[in-house]
């Protein structure tokens, strides 16, 4: 089954900036893999419930009590850029 | 005998008899690593100072009579996707270069509490995505049986280290076979526990509903020892299993007489290399001779399991890897806006396989394609689970070859992702089901490369799985060692 891929849109959604050559290469490989993966569509699954997880999950709750957290300075020491107690990033709102 | 060639059980006996110290064991693995690492590259990072301090502390504790149990003083290795406080953890990715985590993963805490000595962090396919350990940003690991071949993946560094004796045991992680397939390709014992039995807190997530941490060892007994140390409920992991834990070794040594063993038809015929098939059949025959009742079992949906996996795993990976954006850790590339900065950082930081899977997952989850791909894959997952349930109504365990082939040449499948993905066809179904599985060596092929035998059991069926594995280990009597582990090869 041919699969339609707008690779530039997918890369933008994934926040990965790829060159035109890389986009073309990935588009080609995704096409092959997705055509194989599309075989799942051949199985009749009417009335079959999806399984998202191998365990029958229920919420895991803990009591609402203050507990120690990671040390702020230790965490911030790993940041590529910081300002005081904050992670510093480029502007995300236009002027 | 060089202490580096001992099992954990043997080393522990000699430690307690006073023949060896933890410092001696550490010296032995360091010596082995110094002889083999230039070729193998099993390790990304060896913690010489931390390991020496831990070994000294273990020896001192033992002198005081503070014996923490079978792992006390034993040098072990960790796949570099488990965080270690203050010790660089990269997942073999440039996007985490230099990252020193502010905490230890739960499994690391538990190994340290059991007295184990953390020797170093092992190489892997970037973010555990791959079947050959070639997709590491820091260069591939090689197979100690033949350095021109891959050690399997993604826990190839851990498997190679254990096979060659530069660690007594190691932890790997298994999302689609990443513990068992490298164990098969390196002649070691690799096991994936029931989903939830071992905490994933501090395991850098690839596909959360499939990932499990488990041990790679040189014997089935050592596998049990490692699993017992790391299993158990962890409130820090919301998916951690809260029920009672089985005694993993309760039926070890009981043999297989009267056990019902099913051979999975779809995973033991077509597509399996002749030598692998012959060794697998010979092992099944030995089980029959030992009194097991063997029958052929059909799991029809396993044919579709690989397709479902390569939609589900990338979908979860695209969500999990969104956190690598250059804001909180790792290197950052400049951009005039946050979005540009992220897109540049991620394009530069992720290698081709990780990029491919993120794109695949993003596509499978995107509007218009979700139902046809991801939604349908989740339903196929249900069919796989139901197939296993039906099979386990008839048999106690299932068996297959672990990998369709023995170790393949470096570069052989690098440009053919689909061929690479087929390496995991025998291991993927149990990840979808969340059931335990183990691989152990069952012979050598005509090129002298190890062949893996896989035993699968229902959820929490570790005791029966280990029982069969122990019987296979005794029946096969596998004692071959990789060329690089011998003193001549290592020199």
Coordinates of C-alpha atoms in Angstrom, one line a residue:
Chain A
X1 CA 0.0 0.0 0.0
X2 CA 1.6 3.3 -1.0
X3 CA 2.0 5.7 2.0
X4 CA 1.7 9.5 1.6
X5 CA 4.3 11.4 3.6
X6 CA 4.7 15.2 3.9
X7 CA 8.2 14.8 5.3
X8 CA 8.8 18.5 5.8
X9 CA 5.6 18.8 7.9
X10 CA 6.6 15.7 10.0
X11 CA 10.1 17.1 10.6
X12 CA 8.6 20.5 11.7
X13 CA 6.2 18.7 14.1
X14 CA 9.2 16.8 15.5
X15 CA 11.3 20.0 15.8
X16 CA 14.2 18.6 13.9
X17 CA 15.7 21.0 11.3
X18 CA 16.8 18.9 8.4
X19 CA 18.4 19.8 5.1
X20 CA 16.6 19.1 1.8
X21 CA 18.9 16.2 1.2
X22 CA 18.3 14.7 4.6
X23 CA 14.5 15.2 4.2
X24 CA 14.6 13.3 0.8
X25 CA 16.7 10.5 2.3
X26 CA 14.4 10.1 5.4
X27 CA 11.3 10.3 3.2
X28 CA 12.5 7.4 1.1
X29 CA 13.4 5.2 4.1
X30 CA 10.1 6.0 5.9
X31 CA 8.2 5.0 2.8
X32 CA 9.8 1.5 2.9
X33 CA 9.3 1.0 6.7
X34 CA 5.7 2.3 6.7
X35 CA 4.7 0.1 3.8
X36 CA 5.9 -2.8 5.9
X37 CA 4.2 -1.5 9.0
X38 CA 1.0 -0.9 7.1
X39 CA 0.6 -4.7 7.1
X40 CA -1.1 -4.3 10.5
X41 CA -4.0 -2.9 8.5
X42 CA -4.6 -6.3 6.9
X43 CA -5.6 -7.9 10.2
X44 CA -9.3 -7.8 11.0
X45 CA -9.6 -6.0 14.3
X46 CA -13.3 -5.2 14.6
X47 CA -14.3 -5.3 18.2
X48 CA -10.7 -5.7 19.4
X49 CA -9.8 -3.3 22.2
X50 CA -6.4 -1.6 21.8
X51 CA -3.6 -2.5 24.3
X52 CA -1.6 0.6 25.3
X53 CA 0.2 -1.1 28.2
X54 CA 1.2 -4.6 29.4
X55 CA 0.0 -4.0 32.9
X56 CA -3.6 -3.4 33.9
X57 CA -2.8 0.2 35.0
X58 CA -4.5 2.1 37.7
X59 CA -3.4 5.5 39.0
X60 CA -0.3 5.4 41.2
X61 CA -0.9 8.0 43.9
X62 CA 1.1 9.2 46.8
X63 CA 0.1 11.2 49.8
X64 CA 0.2 15.0 49.2
X65 CA 3.2 15.7 51.4
X66 CA 6.2 17.9 50.8
X67 CA 9.2 15.7 50.0
X68 CA 12.8 16.6 49.2
X69 CA 13.5 17.4 45.6
X70 CA 16.7 17.4 43.5
X71 CA 19.1 20.1 44.4
X72 CA 18.4 23.2 42.3
X73 CA 22.0 24.2 41.7
X74 CA 23.0 20.7 40.8
X75 CA 20.1 20.5 38.2
X76 CA 20.9 24.0 36.8
X77 CA 24.6 23.1 36.6
X78 CA 23.7 20.8 33.6
X79 CA 21.9 23.6 31.7
X80 CA 23.6 24.9 28.5
X81 CA 22.7 28.5 29.5
X82 CA 21.2 29.9 32.8
X83 CA 20.5 33.1 34.5
X84 CA 20.5 32.9 38.2
X85 CA 17.9 30.3 39.2
X86 CA 16.5 30.0 35.7
X87 CA 17.1 28.2 32.4
X88 CA 17.8 30.9 29.8
X89 CA 16.4 30.4 26.3
X90 CA 16.0 32.6 23.2
X91 CA 12.9 34.7 22.9
X92 CA 9.7 32.7 22.1
X93 CA 7.4 35.6 21.5
X94 CA 7.8 38.0 18.6
X95 CA 8.0 41.7 19.3
Chain B
X1 CA 42.3 -19.3 36.4
X2 CA 42.2 -15.6 35.9
X3 CA 39.6 -14.2 38.4
X4 CA 38.0 -12.3 35.5
X5 CA 36.7 -15.6 34.1
X6 CA 34.8 -16.5 37.3
X7 CA 31.0 -16.4 37.6
X8 CA 29.5 -14.2 40.3
X9 CA 28.8 -17.3 42.4
X10 CA 32.4 -18.6 42.1
X11 CA 33.9 -15.2 42.8
X12 CA 31.6 -14.8 45.9
X13 CA 32.8 -18.2 47.2
X14 CA 36.4 -17.2 46.9
X15 CA 35.8 -13.8 48.4
X16 CA 34.2 -15.3 51.5
X17 CA 36.9 -18.0 51.7
X18 CA 39.5 -15.1 51.9
X19 CA 41.2 -16.3 48.7
X20 CA 40.4 -13.0 46.9
X21 CA 39.3 -9.5 47.8
X22 CA 37.0 -7.2 46.0
X23 CA 40.1 -5.1 45.1
X24 CA 41.5 -8.3 43.4
X25 CA 38.3 -8.8 41.4
X26 CA 38.4 -5.1 40.3
X27 CA 42.0 -5.5 39.4
X28 CA 41.1 -8.5 37.2
X29 CA 38.4 -6.8 35.3
X30 CA 40.5 -3.6 34.9
X31 CA 43.3 -5.8 33.5
X32 CA 40.9 -7.5 31.1
X33 CA 39.5 -4.2 30.0
X34 CA 43.0 -2.8 29.4
X35 CA 43.8 -5.8 27.2
X36 CA 40.5 -5.8 25.2
X37 CA 39.1 -2.3 25.1
X38 CA 41.3 -1.0 22.3
X39 CA 39.6 -3.5 20.0
X40 CA 36.2 -4.0 21.7
X41 CA 35.1 -0.5 22.8
X42 CA 32.5 -2.1 25.2
X43 CA 32.8 0.8 27.6
X44 CA 32.1 4.5 27.1
X45 CA 33.3 5.5 30.6
X46 CA 35.2 3.5 33.2
X47 CA 34.9 5.0 36.7
X48 CA 38.3 4.0 38.0
X49 CA 38.2 6.1 41.2
X50 CA 34.6 5.4 42.1
X51 CA 35.1 1.6 41.5
X52 CA 38.3 1.6 43.6
X53 CA 36.6 3.3 46.5
X54 CA 33.6 1.0 46.3
X55 CA 35.8 -2.1 46.2
X56 CA 37.8 -0.9 49.2
X57 CA 34.6 -0.2 51.1
X58 CA 33.3 -3.6 50.2
X59 CA 36.4 -5.3 51.5
X60 CA 36.3 -3.2 54.7
X61 CA 32.6 -4.1 55.2
X62 CA 33.3 -7.8 54.8
X63 CA 36.1 -7.6 57.4
X64 CA 33.6 -6.1 59.8
X65 CA 31.2 -8.9 59.1
X66 CA 28.8 -6.7 57.1
X67 CA 28.1 -9.1 54.2
X68 CA 25.5 -7.7 51.8
X69 CA 24.9 -11.0 50.0
X70 CA 25.9 -12.6 46.7
X71 CA 26.8 -9.3 44.9
X72 CA 29.0 -8.0 47.7
X73 CA 32.3 -6.7 46.2
X74 CA 31.5 -7.8 42.6
X75 CA 32.4 -5.4 39.8
X76 CA 29.4 -4.9 37.4
X77 CA 28.8 -2.6 34.4
X78 CA 25.7 -0.5 33.5
X79 CA 24.4 0.3 30.1
X80 CA 24.9 4.0 29.6
X81 CA 21.1 4.7 29.5
X82 CA 20.8 4.3 33.3
X83 CA 21.6 7.5 35.1
X84 CA 24.5 7.6 37.6
X85 CA 24.9 10.5 39.9
X86 CA 27.8 12.7 39.0
X87 CA 29.0 10.1 36.4
X88 CA 28.6 11.0 32.7
X89 CA 25.5 9.4 31.2
X90 CA 25.2 9.9 27.4
X91 CA 22.9 7.2 26.0
X92 CA 25.6 7.1 23.3
X93 CA 24.2 10.4 21.9
X94 CA 25.9 13.7 21.2
X95 CA 22.7 15.4 22.6
X96 CA 23.7 14.3 26.1
X97 CA 27.5 14.8 25.8
X98 CA 28.8 15.8 29.2
X99 CA 25.6 15.2 31.1
X100 CA 26.2 14.4 34.7
X101 CA 22.9 13.3 36.3
X102 CA 21.9 14.7 39.7
X103 CA 20.6 11.3 40.8
X104 CA 21.1 7.5 40.6
X105 CA 18.6 5.2 38.8
X106 CA 16.7 2.9 41.2
X107 CA 18.6 -0.1 39.8
X108 CA 21.9 1.6 40.5
X109 CA 20.9 2.4 44.1
X110 CA 19.9 -1.2 44.6
X111 CA 23.1 -2.6 43.1
X112 CA 25.1 -0.3 45.3
X113 CA 23.0 -1.3 48.4
X114 CA 23.7 -5.0 47.5
X115 CA 27.4 -4.2 47.7
X116 CA 28.1 -4.4 44.0
X117 CA 31.0 -2.3 42.6
X118 CA 30.0 -0.1 39.6
X119 CA 32.9 -0.4 37.2
X120 CA 31.7 1.6 34.3
X121 CA 29.1 2.6 31.7
X122 CA 28.8 0.5 28.6
X123 CA 28.3 1.4 24.9
X124 CA 24.9 1.0 23.2
X125 CA 23.0 2.0 20.1
X126 CA 22.1 5.7 20.6
X127 CA 19.1 5.8 22.9
X128 CA 18.9 2.0 22.8
X129 CA 17.7 2.1 19.2
X130 CA 19.3 -0.6 17.1
X131 CA 20.3 -4.3 17.0
X132 CA 24.1 -4.0 16.5
X133 CA 25.6 -1.2 18.7
X134 CA 26.8 0.4 15.5
X135 CA 24.5 3.4 16.0
X136 CA 26.6 4.9 18.8
X137 CA 27.8 8.5 18.4
X138 CA 31.0 7.4 20.0
X139 CA 31.8 4.5 17.7
X140 CA 30.7 0.8 17.5
X141 CA 31.4 -2.0 19.9
X142 CA 32.9 -5.1 18.4
X143 CA 32.1 -8.8 19.0
X144 CA 34.7 -10.5 21.2
X145 CA 34.2 -13.8 19.2
X146 CA 35.1 -12.0 16.0
X147 CA 36.0 -8.3 16.0
X148 CA 34.8 -7.9 12.4
X149 CA 31.2 -8.6 13.6
X150 CA 28.7 -6.8 15.6
X151 CA 27.9 -7.8 19.3
X152 CA 24.2 -7.3 18.7
X153 CA 22.3 -4.4 20.2
X154 CA 21.3 -2.3 21.7
X155 CA 23.0 -3.6 24.9
X156 CA 26.0 -4.7 22.9
X157 CA 28.6 -3.0 25.2
X158 CA 27.2 -4.7 28.2
X159 CA 27.1 -8.1 26.5
X160 CA 30.6 -7.8 25.1
X161 CA 32.0 -6.7 28.5
X162 CA 30.4 -9.8 30.2
X163 CA 31.5 -12.2 27.4
X164 CA 35.1 -11.0 27.5
X165 CA 35.4 -10.7 31.3
X166 CA 35.7 -7.0 31.7
X167 CA 32.7 -7.2 34.0
X168 CA 31.2 -10.1 36.1
X169 CA 27.7 -9.0 35.1
X170 CA 26.0 -6.0 33.5
X171 CA 22.6 -4.5 33.2
X172 CA 21.0 -3.9 29.8
X173 CA 17.6 -2.7 28.7
X174 CA 15.3 -4.6 26.4
X175 CA 12.6 -2.8 24.4
X176 CA 12.4 -5.2 21.5
X177 CA 15.1 -7.7 22.3
X178 CA 18.0 -5.4 23.3
X179 CA 19.2 -7.7 26.1
X180 CA 18.5 -11.1 24.6
X181 CA 19.7 -10.6 21.0
X182 CA 23.2 -9.3 22.1
X183 CA 23.4 -12.1 24.7
X184 CA 22.7 -14.6 21.9
X185 CA 25.4 -13.0 19.6
X186 CA 28.0 -13.0 22.4
X187 CA 27.4 -16.3 24.1
X188 CA 26.0 -14.8 27.3
X189 CA 22.8 -15.2 29.4
X190 CA 20.4 -12.2 28.9
X191 CA 17.0 -11.9 30.6
X192 CA 14.1 -9.5 30.3
X193 CA 11.9 -9.6 33.4
X194 CA 8.1 -9.3 33.5
X195 CA 7.2 -5.7 32.7
X196 CA 7.0 -3.7 36.0
X197 CA 9.1 -6.1 38.0
X198 CA 12.2 -3.9 37.8
X199 CA 11.9 -0.1 38.2
X200 CA 12.5 2.0 35.2
X201 CA 13.1 5.2 37.3
X202 CA 16.3 6.6 36.0
X203 CA 16.3 4.6 32.8
X204 CA 16.3 7.2 30.1
X205 CA 13.1 6.2 28.3
X206 CA 12.9 5.0 24.8
X207 CA 9.4 3.3 24.6
X208 CA 8.0 3.3 28.1
X209 CA 5.4 0.6 27.6
X210 CA 8.0 -1.9 26.3
X211 CA 11.3 -1.0 28.1
X212 CA 12.6 -3.3 30.8
X213 CA 15.9 -3.4 32.6
X214 CA 17.5 -6.9 33.0
X215 CA 20.8 -8.6 33.6
X216 CA 23.5 -10.0 31.3
X217 CA 25.6 -12.7 33.0
X218 CA 27.7 -15.7 32.3
X219 CA 25.4 -18.2 34.0
X220 CA 21.7 -18.7 34.8
X221 CA 22.4 -18.7 38.5
X222 CA 24.1 -15.3 38.2
X223 CA 21.0 -14.0 36.2
X224 CA 18.8 -14.9 39.2
X225 CA 21.3 -13.2 41.6
X226 CA 21.2 -10.0 39.6
X227 CA 17.4 -10.0 39.1
X228 CA 16.8 -10.6 42.8
X229 CA 19.0 -7.6 43.6
X230 CA 17.1 -5.1 41.3
X231 CA 13.5 -6.4 41.4
X232 CA 10.9 -5.0 43.7
X233 CA 8.2 -2.3 43.9
X234 CA 9.5 1.3 43.5
X235 CA 7.2 4.2 44.4
X236 CA 9.2 6.4 42.0
X237 CA 8.0 4.4 39.0
X238 CA 4.2 4.6 38.4
X239 CA 4.3 1.4 36.3
X240 CA 6.2 -0.6 39.0
X241 CA 4.4 -3.8 39.8
X242 CA 3.0 -3.8 43.3
X243 CA 1.9 -7.4 43.9
X244 CA 3.8 -10.2 45.4
X245 CA 7.2 -11.2 43.9
X246 CA 7.9 -14.8 43.1
X247 CA 10.9 -16.6 44.5
X248 CA 12.9 -16.6 41.2
X249 CA 15.0 -19.6 42.1
X250 CA 12.2 -21.7 43.7
X251 CA 12.3 -24.5 41.2
X252 CA 15.8 -24.2 39.8
X253 CA 17.3 -27.6 39.5
X254 CA 14.0 -29.4 39.4
X255 CA 14.6 -30.4 35.8
X256 CA 12.1 -30.4 33.0
X257 CA 10.5 -33.9 33.4
X258 CA 6.7 -33.4 33.0
X259 CA 7.0 -29.8 31.9
X260 CA 5.0 -28.8 28.8
X261 CA 7.2 -26.9 26.3
X262 CA 5.8 -25.2 23.2
X263 CA 7.9 -24.5 20.1
X264 CA 6.5 -21.4 18.3
X265 CA 5.9 -22.5 14.7
X266 CA 6.1 -19.0 13.2
X267 CA 9.5 -18.3 14.9
X268 CA 11.4 -21.5 14.4
X269 CA 11.1 -22.3 10.7
X270 CA 11.4 -20.0 7.7
X271 CA 14.0 -17.2 7.9
X272 CA 16.1 -19.0 10.5
X273 CA 19.7 -19.7 9.5
X274 CA 20.4 -23.4 9.0
X275 CA 23.1 -23.6 11.8
X276 CA 20.8 -21.7 14.2
X277 CA 17.9 -24.0 13.4
X278 CA 20.0 -27.2 13.9
X279 CA 21.3 -26.1 17.3
X280 CA 17.8 -25.1 18.3
X281 CA 16.4 -28.4 17.3
X282 CA 19.2 -30.3 19.0
X283 CA 18.4 -28.5 22.3
X284 CA 14.7 -29.2 22.0
X285 CA 15.6 -32.9 21.4
X286 CA 17.7 -32.8 24.6
X287 CA 14.8 -31.4 26.5
X288 CA 12.5 -34.2 25.2
X289 CA 15.2 -36.7 26.2
X290 CA 15.2 -35.1 29.7
X291 CA 11.4 -35.8 30.0
X292 CA 9.8 -32.6 28.8
X293 CA 6.6 -32.8 26.7
X294 CA 7.3 -30.8 23.6
X295 CA 4.6 -29.7 21.1
X296 CA 4.4 -27.2 18.3
X297 CA 2.3 -24.1 19.1
X298 CA 1.0 -21.6 16.6
X299 CA 0.9 -17.8 17.4
X300 CA -0.6 -16.5 14.2
X301 CA -0.4 -12.8 15.0
X302 CA 3.4 -12.9 15.6
X303 CA 3.6 -12.4 11.9
X304 CA 2.3 -8.9 12.5
X305 CA 4.1 -8.2 15.8
X306 CA 7.1 -6.7 14.1
X307 CA 5.0 -4.2 12.1
X308 CA 3.0 -3.3 15.2
X309 CA 6.3 -2.8 17.1
X310 CA 7.8 -0.5 14.5
X311 CA 4.7 1.8 14.9
X312 CA 4.3 1.6 18.7
X313 CA 8.0 1.9 19.7
X314 CA 8.7 5.0 17.5
X315 CA 5.5 6.6 18.6
X316 CA 6.5 6.4 22.2
X317 CA 10.1 7.4 21.3
X318 CA 8.9 10.5 19.6
X319 CA 7.1 11.6 22.7
X320 CA 9.9 10.6 25.2
X321 CA 12.7 12.2 23.2
X322 CA 10.8 15.5 23.0
X323 CA 12.6 16.4 26.3
X324 CA 16.0 16.6 24.5
X325 CA 15.6 20.2 23.3
X326 CA 18.8 22.0 24.5
X327 CA 17.0 23.8 27.4
X328 CA 17.9 21.8 30.5
X329 CA 20.9 19.7 29.7
X330 CA 23.3 18.7 26.9
X331 CA 24.8 20.9 24.3
X332 CA 22.8 23.6 22.5
X333 CA 23.0 25.1 19.1
X334 CA 22.1 28.8 18.6
X335 CA 18.8 30.0 17.1
X336 CA 17.0 33.3 16.9
X337 CA 13.9 31.7 18.5
X338 CA 13.2 28.8 20.9
X339 CA 11.8 26.8 18.0
X340 CA 14.9 27.4 15.8
X341 CA 17.2 26.6 18.7
X342 CA 15.4 23.3 19.4
X343 CA 15.3 22.3 15.7
X344 CA 19.0 23.0 15.2
X345 CA 20.0 21.4 18.5
X346 CA 18.0 18.2 17.8
X347 CA 19.1 18.0 14.1
X348 CA 22.7 18.2 15.3
X349 CA 22.4 16.0 18.4
X350 CA 20.5 13.0 17.2
X351 CA 22.1 10.4 14.9
X352 CA 20.3 9.0 11.8
X353 CA 18.5 6.1 13.4
X354 CA 17.1 8.1 16.2
X355 CA 16.0 10.8 13.8
X356 CA 14.4 8.2 11.6
X357 CA 12.4 6.7 14.5
X358 CA 11.3 10.1 15.8
X359 CA 10.0 11.0 12.3
X360 CA 8.3 7.6 12.0
X361 CA 6.6 8.0 15.4
X362 CA 5.6 11.6 14.8
X363 CA 4.1 10.5 11.5
X364 CA 2.2 7.5 13.1
X365 CA 0.8 9.8 15.7
X366 CA -0.1 12.7 13.5
X367 CA -3.7 13.8 12.6
X368 CA -5.1 11.7 9.7
X369 CA -2.8 8.7 10.2
X370 CA -3.3 8.0 13.9
X371 CA -6.1 5.4 13.5
X372 CA -4.7 3.7 10.5
X373 CA -1.2 3.2 12.0
X374 CA -0.9 3.7 15.7
X375 CA -4.4 2.8 16.7
X376 CA -4.4 -0.3 14.5
X377 CA -1.0 -1.3 16.0
X378 CA -2.4 -1.1 19.5
X379 CA -5.2 -3.5 18.5
X380 CA -2.7 -5.9 16.9
X381 CA -0.8 -5.7 20.3
X382 CA -4.0 -7.1 21.9
X383 CA -4.1 -10.0 19.4
X384 CA -0.5 -10.8 20.2
X385 CA -1.3 -10.8 23.9
X386 CA -4.3 -13.1 23.3
X387 CA -2.2 -15.4 21.2
X388 CA 0.3 -15.8 24.1
X389 CA -2.6 -16.3 26.6
X390 CA -4.1 -19.1 24.5
X391 CA -0.6 -20.7 24.2
X392 CA 0.0 -20.6 27.9
X393 CA -3.2 -22.4 28.5
X394 CA -1.6 -25.4 26.8
X395 CA 2.1 -25.2 27.7
X396 CA 4.2 -24.0 30.6
X397 CA 6.9 -22.2 28.5
X398 CA 7.6 -21.4 24.9
X399 CA 10.9 -21.7 23.1
X400 CA 12.4 -20.2 20.0
X401 CA 15.9 -19.4 18.6
X402 CA 16.8 -15.9 20.1
X403 CA 18.0 -14.4 16.8
X404 CA 17.4 -15.7 13.3
X405 CA 21.2 -15.5 12.6
X406 CA 24.5 -15.4 14.5
X407 CA 26.6 -12.2 14.7
X408 CA 26.6 -10.4 11.3
X409 CA 29.4 -8.3 9.9
X410 CA 29.8 -4.7 10.9
X411 CA 28.2 -2.4 8.3
X412 CA 26.3 -5.3 6.7
X413 CA 22.8 -4.1 7.6
X414 CA 23.7 -0.4 8.2
X415 CA 21.9 0.9 5.1
X416 CA 18.9 -1.4 5.2
X417 CA 16.8 -0.5 8.2
X418 CA 14.2 -3.2 7.5
X419 CA 16.9 -6.0 7.4
X420 CA 18.2 -4.6 10.7
X421 CA 14.7 -4.5 12.2
X422 CA 14.2 -8.2 11.3
X423 CA 17.1 -9.1 13.7
X424 CA 14.6 -8.8 16.5
X425 CA 11.7 -10.8 15.1
X426 CA 11.9 -13.6 17.7
X427 CA 12.3 -11.3 20.7
X428 CA 9.7 -8.5 19.9
X429 CA 6.5 -10.4 20.6
X430 CA 7.3 -10.8 24.4
X431 CA 7.9 -7.1 24.7
X432 CA 4.4 -6.4 23.3
X433 CA 3.0 -8.9 25.8
X434 CA 5.2 -7.7 28.8
X435 CA 6.2 -11.3 29.6
X436 CA 9.6 -12.5 30.8
X437 CA 12.1 -14.2 28.5
X438 CA 15.7 -15.3 28.7
X439 CA 18.4 -16.2 26.1
X440 CA 21.3 -18.5 26.8
X441 CA 23.9 -20.1 24.5
X442 CA 23.1 -23.5 22.9
X443 CA 26.0 -24.0 20.6
X444 CA 28.3 -22.6 18.0
X445 CA 27.7 -22.2 14.2
X446 CA 30.2 -23.4 11.6
X447 CA 32.1 -20.1 11.9
X448 CA 32.5 -20.6 15.6
X449 CA 30.0 -18.0 16.6
X450 CA 27.5 -18.5 19.5
X451 CA 23.8 -19.4 19.0
X452 CA 21.1 -18.3 21.4
X453 CA 18.2 -20.3 22.7
X454 CA 15.2 -18.4 24.0
X455 CA 12.7 -19.4 26.8
X456 CA 9.5 -17.4 27.2
X457 CA 7.1 -17.6 30.1
X458 CA 3.8 -16.0 31.1
X459 CA 3.8 -12.8 33.3
X460 CA 5.5 -13.5 36.7
X461 CA 6.6 -16.9 35.3
X462 CA 10.3 -16.2 36.1
X463 CA 10.5 -19.4 38.3
X464 CA 9.5 -21.8 35.5
X465 CA 11.5 -19.8 32.9
X466 CA 14.7 -20.1 35.1
X467 CA 13.9 -23.7 35.7
X468 CA 13.9 -24.5 32.0
X469 CA 16.9 -22.2 31.4
X470 CA 18.9 -24.0 34.1
X471 CA 18.1 -27.4 32.5
X472 CA 19.1 -26.1 29.1
X473 CA 22.4 -24.8 30.5
X474 CA 23.2 -28.2 32.1
X475 CA 22.0 -30.2 29.0
X476 CA 24.0 -28.1 26.5
X477 CA 27.1 -27.7 28.7
X478 CA 28.2 -24.6 26.8
X479 CA 31.8 -23.8 27.8
X480 CA 33.3 -22.1 24.8
X481 CA 35.0 -18.7 25.3
X482 CA 35.5 -15.9 22.9
X483 CA 38.9 -15.5 21.3
X484 CA 39.4 -12.1 22.9
X485 CA 38.9 -13.5 26.4
X486 CA 41.8 -16.0 26.1
X487 CA 45.1 -14.8 27.4
X488 CA 46.7 -15.0 23.9
X489 CA 43.7 -13.2 22.3
X490 CA 43.7 -10.5 24.9
X491 CA 47.4 -9.8 25.0

